[in-house]
Amino acid sequence: MRIALVTEGTYPVLTGGVSTWCDQLLRGLPEHEWVVVALTATGTEQSVWPIPETVSRVVMHAMWGPQPAPVRWLRRGTEIRRTLREALDLLWDAALAPDGDDAVEQATLALRTLVETSTDVRLDALLASEGSAAALLAAWRRHCPELDPLTVAEAVTAAGILDRMLAVMDAPVGPVDAVHAAGNGAPSLVALACHWRQGVPILVSEHGVFLRERYLALAEAGYSWAERRALTAVTRRICEVVYRTARFVLPVSDFNRRWVLRLGAEDSRVVTIRNGVEPEQYELLEHEPAEPTLSWVGRIDPLKDLHTLVRAFATVRTEIPAARLRLFGPVPEGNEAYRDSVVELVEELGLTGSVSFEGRTEGSRPAFAAGSVVVLSSISEGLPFTVIEAMMCGRATVSTDVGGVVECLDADQQAGVVVPSRNPEAFARACIELLQNSGRRAAMGVAARRHALSMATLSRALGAYRTAYLDACAGAVSGAVGQVPAPRVHNTAFDVAVARPDELVGGRR
């Protein structure tokens, strides 16, 4: 079959866990023909991955390039404009209305109407002409009278972000048999448009839970409270539409699965497929560096919370003066300011000589070999390849208890240590204990590789995706796709985050 894989800011223009996952699918299921639709900032980005022969076409679609010229409203223009306005009114009304099936159904109708309206005229041009700021202002007055008024400037800002996101439904996918979105949000809007235009099934993977990461990102952004309130509301409603429309939702962890179910997906259509790696590519590391060293591997990004890691390392240095911290990974475009803030913190804490930024590395195994312990300090993850790969190499790990990290490990943490996120002291204590105890490091490395071999092989993951594609296109709704053991640990922070999202965006009642 011909499958469209839709990504956003990952494959093929950046390295990282999601890009690795994409490459695994494209190479590991050669019986399918693939179309890659990559949503990027400008559409001119260059691929950093060699494109496999299984891919017949790569579409680079700009999300934030120059806006198109507004539509000239002639003849049928009055009808199209009225329909567009009605759809945008419906969408913002559904976003700010009380949660429930009626709101989701209304949002579904609004999104589908936008797709149908853009049959003859591109949606980005329509939205450049009309925009949804007026619809947002009207919906705010209806549903949020007890809150401070939304200013016109705030409405223009929030609506502008939504309008650019909606415009991705113009992305030229072409005829396919199925669409697999690599995450909710923009990739899933492309999938929805393709589903309504061609009638093909949608599959959605959740790596870091798009909605949760939007909450976290907006909490750190410079938007006003009202702008954040509007954006989180409409994003949540779009995610709910996607989860209820998709043939299968395929989270990479049971932590993610609980978010998906809480947001309205049907249980029988949600199947956890955990990430896996090829054991032969991650042979056991038998030697450690001469100096006690912490290795971190990933992209330089706020979600990786390198500030906590650097602060934890400052504490490590007080007890182990010879310790080093080596940071391996690229700085994605747009994250330069965050990288600079990490460098400034290193200098402020007097760690310049002991912390090194190594940049991009060819594969993660050399980075693991450079460290005695592999660390992960993220505030959001799906099922991180870094931890799985380090375990497969026989390295001890210290990670934050986010997403599906704990699902990578055995029940008694003999295969790796997890600590609370945003807690430099707890992170430091775990690192110190491992760096000072070579016997425990070695035992943990053995247990880690044994556990990784039992639950995180690539062949197991690919087999589950193969079945999911066949079932989706056959119209089957089977809960048996890629069955995996039940989770051992439930993260209660999930319930708070979904029930009270305002708390994650600088909440105000």
Short mmCIF file of C-alpha atoms in Angstrom, two decimals:
data_model
loop_
_atom_site.label_atom_id
_atom_site.label_comp_id
_atom_site.label_asym_id
_atom_site.label_seq_id
_atom_site.Cartn_x
_atom_site.Cartn_y
_atom_site.Cartn_z
CA MET A 1 0.00 0.00 0.00
CA ARG A 2 0.96 3.66 -0.34
CA ILE A 3 1.27 5.42 3.03
CA ALA A 4 1.79 9.12 3.73
CA LEU A 5 3.94 9.80 6.79
CA VAL A 6 3.35 13.38 8.01
CA THR A 7 5.94 15.02 10.29
CA GLU A 8 6.46 18.43 11.85
CA GLY A 9 9.93 19.87 12.45
CA THR A 10 11.56 16.45 12.65
CA TYR A 11 12.25 13.99 9.81
CA PRO A 12 13.95 14.54 7.43
CA VAL A 13 15.29 17.99 8.40
CA LEU A 14 16.42 17.26 11.99
CA THR A 15 17.89 14.39 13.95
CA GLY A 16 16.33 13.14 17.18
CA GLY A 17 14.10 10.43 18.55
CA VAL A 18 11.04 11.05 16.34
CA SER A 19 13.25 11.26 13.25
CA THR A 20 14.89 7.97 14.20
CA TRP A 21 11.45 6.42 14.54
CA CYS A 22 10.46 7.72 11.08
CA ASP A 23 13.61 6.29 9.51
CA GLN A 24 12.90 2.93 11.15
CA LEU A 25 9.43 2.78 9.61
CA LEU A 26 10.54 3.83 6.15
CA ARG A 27 13.38 1.31 6.04
CA GLY A 28 11.84 -1.46 8.13
CA LEU A 29 8.58 -1.84 6.16
CA PRO A 30 9.84 -1.95 2.55
CA GLU A 31 6.69 -3.70 1.33
CA HIS A 32 4.97 -0.29 1.39
CA GLU A 33 5.50 2.77 -0.79
CA TRP A 34 5.93 5.91 1.28
CA VAL A 35 5.21 9.60 0.77
CA VAL A 36 6.83 11.88 3.37
CA VAL A 37 5.03 15.16 4.03
CA ALA A 38 7.36 17.28 6.18
CA LEU A 39 5.88 20.40 7.79
CA THR A 40 8.77 22.83 8.27
CA ALA A 41 9.25 26.52 8.99
CA THR A 42 9.96 27.78 5.47
CA GLY A 43 9.73 24.72 3.21
CA THR A 44 13.30 25.28 2.02
CA GLU A 45 15.05 23.23 4.72
CA GLN A 46 17.48 20.57 3.58
CA SER A 47 17.24 16.92 4.48
CA VAL A 48 19.85 15.66 6.96
CA TRP A 49 18.75 12.05 6.50
CA PRO A 50 19.51 9.88 3.46
CA ILE A 51 16.09 9.17 1.95
CA PRO A 52 15.53 5.41 1.49
CA GLU A 53 14.35 3.92 -1.81
CA THR A 54 11.01 3.04 -0.26
CA VAL A 55 10.10 6.77 -0.34
CA SER A 56 8.64 7.84 -3.69
CA ARG A 57 8.17 11.51 -2.81
CA VAL A 58 9.16 14.05 -0.14
CA VAL A 59 6.99 17.16 0.21
CA MET A 60 8.45 20.08 2.18
CA HIS A 61 5.47 22.22 3.21
CA ALA A 62 6.08 25.62 4.81
CA MET A 63 4.13 26.47 7.97
CA TRP A 64 5.59 29.90 8.66
CA GLY A 65 6.69 31.24 5.29
CA PRO A 66 5.34 34.46 3.74
CA GLN A 67 1.55 34.68 3.75
CA PRO A 68 -0.13 34.37 0.34
CA ALA A 69 -1.94 37.24 -1.30
CA PRO A 70 -5.49 37.66 -0.03
CA VAL A 71 -8.31 36.25 -2.10
CA ARG A 72 -10.18 38.62 -4.41
CA TRP A 73 -13.83 38.02 -3.56
CA LEU A 74 -15.58 37.72 -6.94
CA ARG A 75 -18.91 36.11 -7.87
CA ARG A 76 -18.93 32.97 -5.68
CA GLY A 77 -16.74 34.86 -3.25
CA THR A 78 -19.65 36.04 -1.12
CA GLU A 79 -20.84 32.47 -0.55
CA ILE A 80 -17.34 31.14 0.17
CA ARG A 81 -16.63 34.00 2.54
CA ARG A 82 -19.86 33.40 4.45
CA THR A 83 -19.10 29.67 4.74
CA LEU A 84 -15.56 30.41 5.90
CA ARG A 85 -16.79 32.81 8.57
CA GLU A 86 -19.39 30.31 9.77
CA ALA A 87 -16.76 27.56 10.06
CA LEU A 88 -14.37 29.78 12.02
CA ASP A 89 -17.23 30.89 14.29
CA LEU A 90 -18.11 27.24 14.92
CA LEU A 91 -14.50 26.29 15.67
CA TRP A 92 -13.78 29.03 18.21
CA ASP A 93 -17.22 28.57 19.77
CA ALA A 94 -16.52 24.84 20.19
CA ALA A 95 -13.09 25.60 21.62
CA LEU A 96 -14.36 27.85 24.40
CA ALA A 97 -17.61 25.98 25.05
CA PRO A 98 -17.87 23.51 27.97
CA ASP A 99 -16.18 20.17 27.31
CA GLY A 100 -18.32 17.38 25.95
CA ASP A 101 -19.40 15.45 22.87
CA ASP A 102 -21.36 18.38 21.47
CA ALA A 103 -18.28 20.62 21.44
CA VAL A 104 -16.16 17.97 19.75
CA GLU A 105 -18.81 17.27 17.12
CA GLN A 106 -19.11 20.99 16.45
CA ALA A 107 -15.34 21.32 16.06
CA THR A 108 -15.36 18.33 13.70
CA LEU A 109 -18.00 19.98 11.54
CA ALA A 110 -16.04 23.24 11.53
CA LEU A 111 -12.78 21.60 10.44
CA ARG A 112 -14.49 19.52 7.78
CA THR A 113 -16.22 22.62 6.42
CA LEU A 114 -12.85 24.38 6.17
CA VAL A 115 -11.49 21.47 4.14
CA GLU A 116 -14.50 21.45 1.82
CA THR A 117 -14.38 25.24 1.43
CA SER A 118 -10.76 25.05 0.28
CA THR A 119 -11.47 22.66 -2.59
CA ASP A 120 -11.11 25.38 -5.24
CA VAL A 121 -9.21 28.05 -3.27
CA ARG A 122 -6.26 27.36 -0.98
CA LEU A 123 -7.13 27.62 2.68
CA ASP A 124 -4.05 29.72 3.47
CA ALA A 125 -5.24 32.37 1.01
CA LEU A 126 -8.76 32.29 2.44
CA LEU A 127 -7.46 32.70 5.99
CA ALA A 128 -5.11 35.47 4.91
CA SER A 129 -8.17 37.29 3.61
CA GLU A 130 -10.55 36.68 6.48
CA GLY A 131 -8.83 35.28 9.56
CA SER A 132 -10.51 34.11 12.75
CA ALA A 133 -9.88 36.99 15.16
CA ALA A 134 -13.47 38.24 14.97
CA ALA A 135 -14.76 34.71 15.60
CA LEU A 136 -12.52 34.40 18.67
CA LEU A 137 -13.69 37.73 20.10
CA ALA A 138 -17.33 36.71 19.66
CA ALA A 139 -16.79 33.29 21.24
CA TRP A 140 -14.92 34.85 24.18
CA ARG A 141 -17.84 37.18 24.87
CA ARG A 142 -20.29 34.26 24.80
CA HIS A 143 -18.36 31.74 26.89
CA CYS A 144 -15.96 33.73 29.08
CA PRO A 145 -17.99 36.67 30.45
CA GLU A 146 -16.61 36.15 33.96
CA LEU A 147 -13.03 36.56 32.73
CA ASP A 148 -11.22 39.75 31.81
CA PRO A 149 -12.15 40.94 28.29
CA LEU A 150 -9.98 39.66 25.45
CA THR A 151 -8.40 42.60 23.67
CA VAL A 152 -8.38 42.91 19.91
CA ALA A 153 -4.59 42.64 19.91
CA GLU A 154 -4.73 39.42 21.94
CA ALA A 155 -7.37 37.99 19.62
CA VAL A 156 -5.28 38.81 16.55
CA THR A 157 -2.24 37.10 18.07
CA ALA A 158 -4.03 33.91 19.12
CA ALA A 159 -6.13 33.70 15.94
CA GLY A 160 -3.05 34.28 13.78
CA ILE A 161 -1.31 31.28 15.32
CA LEU A 162 -4.38 29.09 14.83
CA ASP A 163 -4.89 30.27 11.25
CA ARG A 164 -1.34 29.36 10.26
CA MET A 165 -1.82 25.96 11.86
CA LEU A 166 -5.11 25.38 10.01
CA ALA A 167 -3.49 26.34 6.71
CA VAL A 168 -1.37 23.16 6.75
CA MET A 169 -4.48 21.35 5.53
CA ASP A 170 -3.42 22.63 2.09
CA ALA A 171 -0.37 20.32 2.14
CA PRO A 172 -0.32 18.32 -1.13
CA VAL A 173 -0.37 14.70 0.00
CA GLY A 174 -1.53 13.11 -3.26
CA PRO A 175 -3.39 9.81 -3.60
CA VAL A 176 -2.56 7.36 -0.79
CA ASP A 177 -4.11 4.35 0.96
CA ALA A 178 -3.49 5.59 4.52
CA VAL A 179 -2.05 8.58 6.38
CA HIS A 180 0.15 8.19 9.45
CA ALA A 181 0.62 11.41 11.41
CA ALA A 182 3.78 11.42 13.53
CA GLY A 183 1.96 13.44 16.18
CA ASN A 184 -1.22 15.35 16.90
CA GLY A 185 -1.56 19.01 16.00
CA ALA A 186 -0.44 20.14 12.54
CA PRO A 187 0.48 16.67 11.14
CA SER A 188 -2.93 15.36 12.19
CA LEU A 189 -4.70 18.29 10.54
CA VAL A 190 -3.03 17.24 7.29
CA ALA A 191 -4.25 13.70 7.95
CA LEU A 192 -7.80 14.89 8.65
CA ALA A 193 -7.90 16.82 5.38
CA CYS A 194 -6.67 13.79 3.48
CA HIS A 195 -9.21 11.57 5.25
CA TRP A 196 -12.13 13.84 4.31
CA ARG A 197 -10.93 14.39 0.76
CA GLN A 198 -9.99 10.80 -0.08
CA GLY A 199 -11.76 8.68 2.53
CA VAL A 200 -8.52 7.02 3.65
CA PRO A 201 -7.87 5.87 7.23
CA ILE A 202 -5.79 7.88 9.68
CA LEU A 203 -3.22 6.54 12.12
CA VAL A 204 -1.72 8.88 14.74
CA SER A 205 1.38 8.26 16.84
CA GLU A 206 2.00 10.12 20.08
CA HIS A 207 5.65 10.43 21.09
CA GLY A 208 5.62 13.21 23.67
CA VAL A 209 1.84 13.92 23.74
CA PHE A 210 1.40 17.00 21.58
CA LEU A 211 -1.24 18.63 23.79
CA ARG A 212 0.83 18.26 26.95
CA GLU A 213 3.88 19.72 25.28
CA ARG A 214 1.81 22.65 24.00
CA TYR A 215 0.71 23.34 27.57
CA LEU A 216 4.33 23.31 28.69
CA ALA A 217 5.58 25.44 25.79
CA LEU A 218 2.86 28.06 26.18
CA ALA A 219 3.58 28.30 29.90
CA GLU A 220 7.13 29.38 29.05
CA ALA A 221 6.23 31.65 26.12
CA GLY A 222 5.67 35.37 26.31
CA TYR A 223 1.94 35.30 25.60
CA SER A 224 -0.68 36.92 27.83
CA TRP A 225 -2.91 34.74 29.98
CA ALA A 226 -5.88 35.31 27.64
CA GLU A 227 -3.82 34.32 24.58
CA ARG A 228 -2.69 31.14 26.33
CA ARG A 229 -6.27 30.37 27.41
CA ALA A 230 -7.53 30.67 23.84
CA LEU A 231 -4.70 28.67 22.31
CA THR A 232 -4.86 25.79 24.80
CA ALA A 233 -8.63 25.58 24.39
CA VAL A 234 -8.62 25.35 20.60
CA THR A 235 -5.62 23.02 20.56
CA ARG A 236 -7.32 20.63 22.96
CA ARG A 237 -10.48 20.60 20.85
CA ILE A 238 -8.53 19.83 17.68
CA CYS A 239 -6.71 16.99 19.45
CA GLU A 240 -10.06 15.54 20.57
CA VAL A 241 -11.36 15.63 17.00
CA VAL A 242 -8.26 13.80 15.78
CA TYR A 243 -8.43 11.10 18.45
CA ARG A 244 -12.09 10.39 17.71
CA THR A 245 -11.62 10.35 13.94
CA ALA A 246 -8.44 8.25 13.70
CA ARG A 247 -8.75 4.57 12.89
CA PHE A 248 -5.90 3.87 15.28
CA VAL A 249 -4.01 6.00 17.79
CA LEU A 250 -0.62 4.44 18.47
CA PRO A 251 1.09 5.98 21.54
CA VAL A 252 4.63 4.86 22.29
CA SER A 253 3.94 4.48 26.02
CA ASP A 254 1.07 3.73 28.35
CA PHE A 255 1.58 7.16 29.93
CA ASN A 256 0.67 8.65 26.55
CA ARG A 257 -2.17 6.15 26.17
CA ARG A 258 -3.86 7.47 29.29
CA TRP A 259 -3.82 11.02 27.88
CA VAL A 260 -5.33 9.78 24.62
CA LEU A 261 -8.14 7.89 26.37
CA ARG A 262 -8.90 10.78 28.70
CA LEU A 263 -9.27 13.03 25.65
CA GLY A 264 -11.96 10.86 24.11
CA ALA A 265 -10.35 8.17 21.99
CA GLU A 266 -12.16 4.83 21.88
CA ASP A 267 -10.27 2.23 23.91
CA SER A 268 -10.33 -0.42 21.17
CA ARG A 269 -8.64 1.98 18.75
CA VAL A 270 -5.73 2.92 21.04
CA VAL A 271 -2.76 0.56 21.02
CA THR A 272 0.60 1.15 22.68
CA ILE A 273 3.55 0.31 20.43
CA ARG A 274 6.78 0.92 22.32
CA ASN A 275 9.90 2.07 20.53
CA GLY A 276 12.59 -0.45 19.74
CA VAL A 277 16.14 -0.57 18.41
CA GLU A 278 18.31 -3.04 16.53
CA PRO A 279 20.48 -4.85 19.14
CA GLU A 280 23.32 -5.40 16.65
CA GLN A 281 23.76 -1.64 16.30
CA TYR A 282 24.16 -1.18 20.06
CA GLU A 283 26.66 -3.77 21.16
CA LEU A 284 27.69 -3.95 24.80
CA LEU A 285 30.18 -1.26 25.85
CA GLU A 286 32.91 -2.90 27.90
CA HIS A 287 35.03 0.12 28.87
CA GLU A 288 34.43 3.44 30.63
CA PRO A 289 36.26 6.78 30.34
CA ALA A 290 39.12 7.39 32.76
CA GLU A 291 37.31 10.38 34.34
CA PRO A 292 33.87 10.08 35.99
CA THR A 293 31.66 11.44 33.22
CA LEU A 294 27.97 12.07 32.66
CA SER A 295 26.86 11.84 29.02
CA TRP A 296 23.73 13.50 27.70
CA VAL A 297 22.44 12.93 24.14
CA GLY A 298 19.65 14.86 22.42
CA ARG A 299 18.68 18.10 20.76
CA ILE A 300 19.26 21.34 22.67
CA ASP A 301 15.66 22.19 23.50
CA PRO A 302 13.70 23.61 26.47
CA LEU A 303 11.82 20.32 26.85
CA LYS A 304 15.14 18.64 27.66
CA ASP A 305 15.54 20.96 30.69
CA LEU A 306 19.31 21.29 30.53
CA HIS A 307 19.15 23.96 33.23
CA THR A 308 18.20 21.31 35.78
CA LEU A 309 20.95 19.03 34.50
CA VAL A 310 23.60 21.76 34.77
CA ARG A 311 22.48 22.70 38.29
CA ALA A 312 22.56 19.03 39.30
CA PHE A 313 26.05 18.71 37.86
CA ALA A 314 27.22 21.67 39.95
CA THR A 315 26.26 19.63 43.05
CA VAL A 316 27.99 16.55 41.64
CA ARG A 317 31.20 18.55 41.28
CA THR A 318 31.17 19.51 44.96
CA GLU A 319 31.56 15.83 45.87
CA ILE A 320 33.39 14.56 42.78
CA PRO A 321 35.69 17.42 41.65
CA ALA A 322 37.02 15.42 38.69
CA ALA A 323 33.55 14.83 37.22
CA ARG A 324 32.72 15.97 33.69
CA LEU A 325 29.47 16.58 31.81
CA ARG A 326 29.45 16.09 28.05
CA LEU A 327 26.44 17.27 26.03
CA PHE A 328 26.03 15.65 22.61
CA GLY A 329 23.48 16.98 20.14
CA PRO A 330 22.53 19.72 17.68
CA VAL A 331 20.89 23.08 18.26
CA PRO A 332 17.71 23.20 16.14
CA GLU A 333 17.03 26.44 14.34
CA GLY A 334 15.15 28.73 16.69
CA ASN A 335 16.70 27.25 19.84
CA GLU A 336 19.87 29.34 19.79
CA ALA A 337 18.64 31.55 22.62
CA TYR A 338 17.99 28.52 24.79
CA ARG A 339 21.47 27.17 24.04
CA ASP A 340 22.92 30.53 25.02
CA SER A 341 21.00 30.45 28.30
CA VAL A 342 22.52 27.05 29.12
CA VAL A 343 26.01 28.34 28.31
CA GLU A 344 25.41 31.36 30.57
CA LEU A 345 24.32 29.10 33.42
CA VAL A 346 27.44 26.95 33.00
CA GLU A 347 29.59 30.08 33.23
CA GLU A 348 27.60 31.47 36.17
CA LEU A 349 28.11 28.26 38.16
CA GLY A 350 31.84 28.13 37.38
CA LEU A 351 31.59 24.93 35.33
CA THR A 352 33.12 26.12 32.07
CA GLY A 353 36.12 23.77 32.25
CA SER A 354 34.08 20.68 33.13
CA VAL A 355 31.04 20.99 30.82
CA SER A 356 31.53 20.55 27.09
CA PHE A 357 29.10 21.03 24.19
CA GLU A 358 30.09 18.33 21.73
CA GLY A 359 27.56 19.07 18.95
CA ARG A 360 26.11 16.52 16.60
CA THR A 361 27.47 12.98 16.81
CA GLU A 362 27.31 10.15 14.29
CA GLY A 363 25.00 7.86 16.21
CA SER A 364 24.48 7.75 19.95
CA ARG A 365 26.81 4.86 20.82
CA PRO A 366 30.04 6.98 20.71
CA ALA A 367 28.35 9.46 23.07
CA PHE A 368 27.43 6.66 25.47
CA ALA A 369 31.00 5.35 25.31
CA ALA A 370 32.24 8.80 26.39
CA GLY A 371 30.31 8.59 29.67
CA SER A 372 30.25 6.48 32.80
CA VAL A 373 26.54 7.23 33.26
CA VAL A 374 23.98 8.37 30.65
CA VAL A 375 21.57 11.07 31.83
CA LEU A 376 18.20 12.42 30.68
CA SER A 377 16.72 15.48 32.41
CA SER A 378 13.62 16.12 30.27
CA ILE A 379 10.30 17.54 31.40
CA SER A 380 8.46 15.69 28.60
CA GLU A 381 9.21 12.48 26.72
CA GLY A 382 7.39 9.70 24.97
CA LEU A 383 9.48 6.54 25.17
CA PRO A 384 12.97 8.00 24.67
CA PHE A 385 15.39 6.26 22.35
CA THR A 386 18.26 7.68 24.38
CA VAL A 387 17.36 5.53 27.38
CA ILE A 388 16.62 2.41 25.31
CA GLU A 389 19.84 2.72 23.32
CA ALA A 390 21.93 3.35 26.43
CA MET A 391 20.39 0.31 28.12
CA MET A 392 21.08 -1.82 25.04
CA CYS A 393 24.74 -0.67 25.25
CA GLY A 394 24.88 -1.73 28.90
CA ARG A 395 25.16 1.76 30.37
CA ALA A 396 23.69 2.83 33.71
CA THR A 397 21.16 5.65 33.35
CA VAL A 398 19.64 8.41 35.48
CA SER A 399 16.44 9.86 34.01
CA THR A 400 13.54 12.03 35.05
CA ASP A 401 10.19 10.35 35.67
CA VAL A 402 8.32 11.77 32.69
CA GLY A 403 6.24 10.18 29.95
CA GLY A 404 7.06 6.53 29.41
CA VAL A 405 10.59 6.62 30.84
CA VAL A 406 9.69 4.35 33.73
CA GLU A 407 8.20 1.87 31.24
CA CYS A 408 11.69 1.36 29.80
CA LEU A 409 12.92 0.03 33.14
CA ASP A 410 12.27 -3.00 35.32
CA ALA A 411 10.00 -2.66 38.33
CA ASP A 412 12.74 -2.35 40.96
CA GLN A 413 14.92 0.12 38.98
CA GLN A 414 17.81 -2.33 38.72
CA ALA A 415 18.04 -1.45 35.00
CA GLY A 416 18.13 2.33 35.56
CA VAL A 417 17.23 5.08 38.02
CA VAL A 418 14.37 7.59 37.71
CA VAL A 419 14.03 10.77 39.77
CA PRO A 420 11.44 13.58 39.82
CA SER A 421 11.67 16.16 37.05
CA ARG A 422 12.86 19.73 37.76
CA ASN A 423 14.65 18.52 40.90
CA PRO A 424 18.39 19.20 40.61
CA GLU A 425 19.16 17.85 44.09
CA ALA A 426 17.50 14.47 43.52
CA PHE A 427 19.13 14.21 40.11
CA ALA A 428 22.54 15.01 41.58
CA ARG A 429 22.23 12.46 44.41
CA ALA A 430 21.42 9.68 41.94
CA CYS A 431 24.37 10.60 39.71
CA ILE A 432 26.78 10.83 42.65
CA GLU A 433 25.74 7.44 43.98
CA LEU A 434 26.34 5.77 40.61
CA LEU A 435 29.60 7.59 39.81
CA GLN A 436 31.02 6.56 43.20
CA ASN A 437 29.93 2.93 42.96
CA SER A 438 31.50 1.08 40.03
CA GLY A 439 29.99 -2.23 41.16
CA ARG A 440 26.46 -0.90 40.99
CA ARG A 441 27.13 0.75 37.63
CA ALA A 442 28.31 -2.54 36.20
CA ALA A 443 25.39 -4.52 37.62
CA MET A 444 22.92 -1.93 36.34
CA GLY A 445 24.47 -2.08 32.87
CA VAL A 446 24.04 -5.87 32.74
CA ALA A 447 20.44 -5.65 33.94
CA ALA A 448 19.72 -2.82 31.51
CA ARG A 449 20.89 -4.73 28.44
CA ARG A 450 19.02 -7.86 29.49
CA HIS A 451 15.81 -5.89 29.99
CA ALA A 452 16.19 -3.96 26.72
CA LEU A 453 16.64 -7.21 24.79
CA SER A 454 13.41 -8.53 26.30
CA MET A 455 11.17 -5.52 25.56
CA ALA A 456 12.70 -3.02 23.15
CA THR A 457 13.77 -4.72 19.92
CA LEU A 458 13.03 -3.07 16.59
CA SER A 459 11.56 -6.25 15.08
CA ARG A 460 8.84 -6.28 17.74
CA ALA A 461 7.86 -2.66 17.07
CA LEU A 462 7.85 -3.04 13.27
CA GLY A 463 5.67 -6.14 13.50
CA ALA A 464 3.08 -4.18 15.45
CA TYR A 465 3.06 -1.32 12.92
CA ARG A 466 2.76 -3.78 10.04
CA THR A 467 -0.36 -5.24 11.63
CA ALA A 468 -1.80 -1.79 12.39
CA TYR A 469 -1.53 -0.70 8.75
CA LEU A 470 -3.16 -3.87 7.47
CA ASP A 471 -5.99 -3.65 10.00
CA ALA A 472 -6.56 0.06 9.32
CA CYS A 473 -6.89 -0.42 5.59
CA ALA A 474 -9.04 -3.51 6.04
CA GLY A 475 -11.42 -1.54 8.26
CA ALA A 476 -10.63 -3.69 11.30
CA VAL A 477 -10.76 -2.25 14.80
CA SER A 478 -8.78 -4.77 16.79
CA GLY A 479 -7.42 -4.25 20.26
CA ALA A 480 -4.87 -6.98 19.59
CA VAL A 481 -2.55 -4.89 17.40
CA GLY A 482 0.95 -5.05 18.88
CA GLN A 483 -0.21 -6.17 22.34
CA VAL A 484 2.14 -5.17 25.12
CA PRO A 485 2.18 -5.78 28.88
CA ALA A 486 0.15 -3.51 31.13
CA PRO A 487 2.08 -0.60 32.67
CA ARG A 488 3.68 -1.00 36.07
CA VAL A 489 3.50 2.60 37.24
CA HIS A 490 0.82 5.26 36.85
CA ASN A 491 1.91 8.88 36.87
CA THR A 492 -0.78 10.73 38.81
CA ALA A 493 0.39 14.06 37.38
CA PHE A 494 -1.51 13.05 34.24
CA ASP A 495 -4.89 13.44 35.88
CA VAL A 496 -4.08 16.91 37.19
CA ALA A 497 -2.67 18.09 33.86
CA VAL A 498 -5.69 17.04 31.80
CA ALA A 499 -8.34 18.01 34.32
CA ARG A 500 -6.84 21.43 35.07
CA PRO A 501 -4.77 22.55 32.03
CA ASP A 502 -4.92 26.20 33.10
CA GLU A 503 -2.45 25.39 35.87
CA LEU A 504 0.11 24.55 33.19
CA VAL A 505 -0.31 27.87 31.43
CA GLY A 506 -0.03 30.24 34.35
CA GLY A 507 -3.56 29.43 35.48
CA ARG A 508 -6.04 32.08 36.50
CA ARG A 509 -9.66 31.49 37.36
#
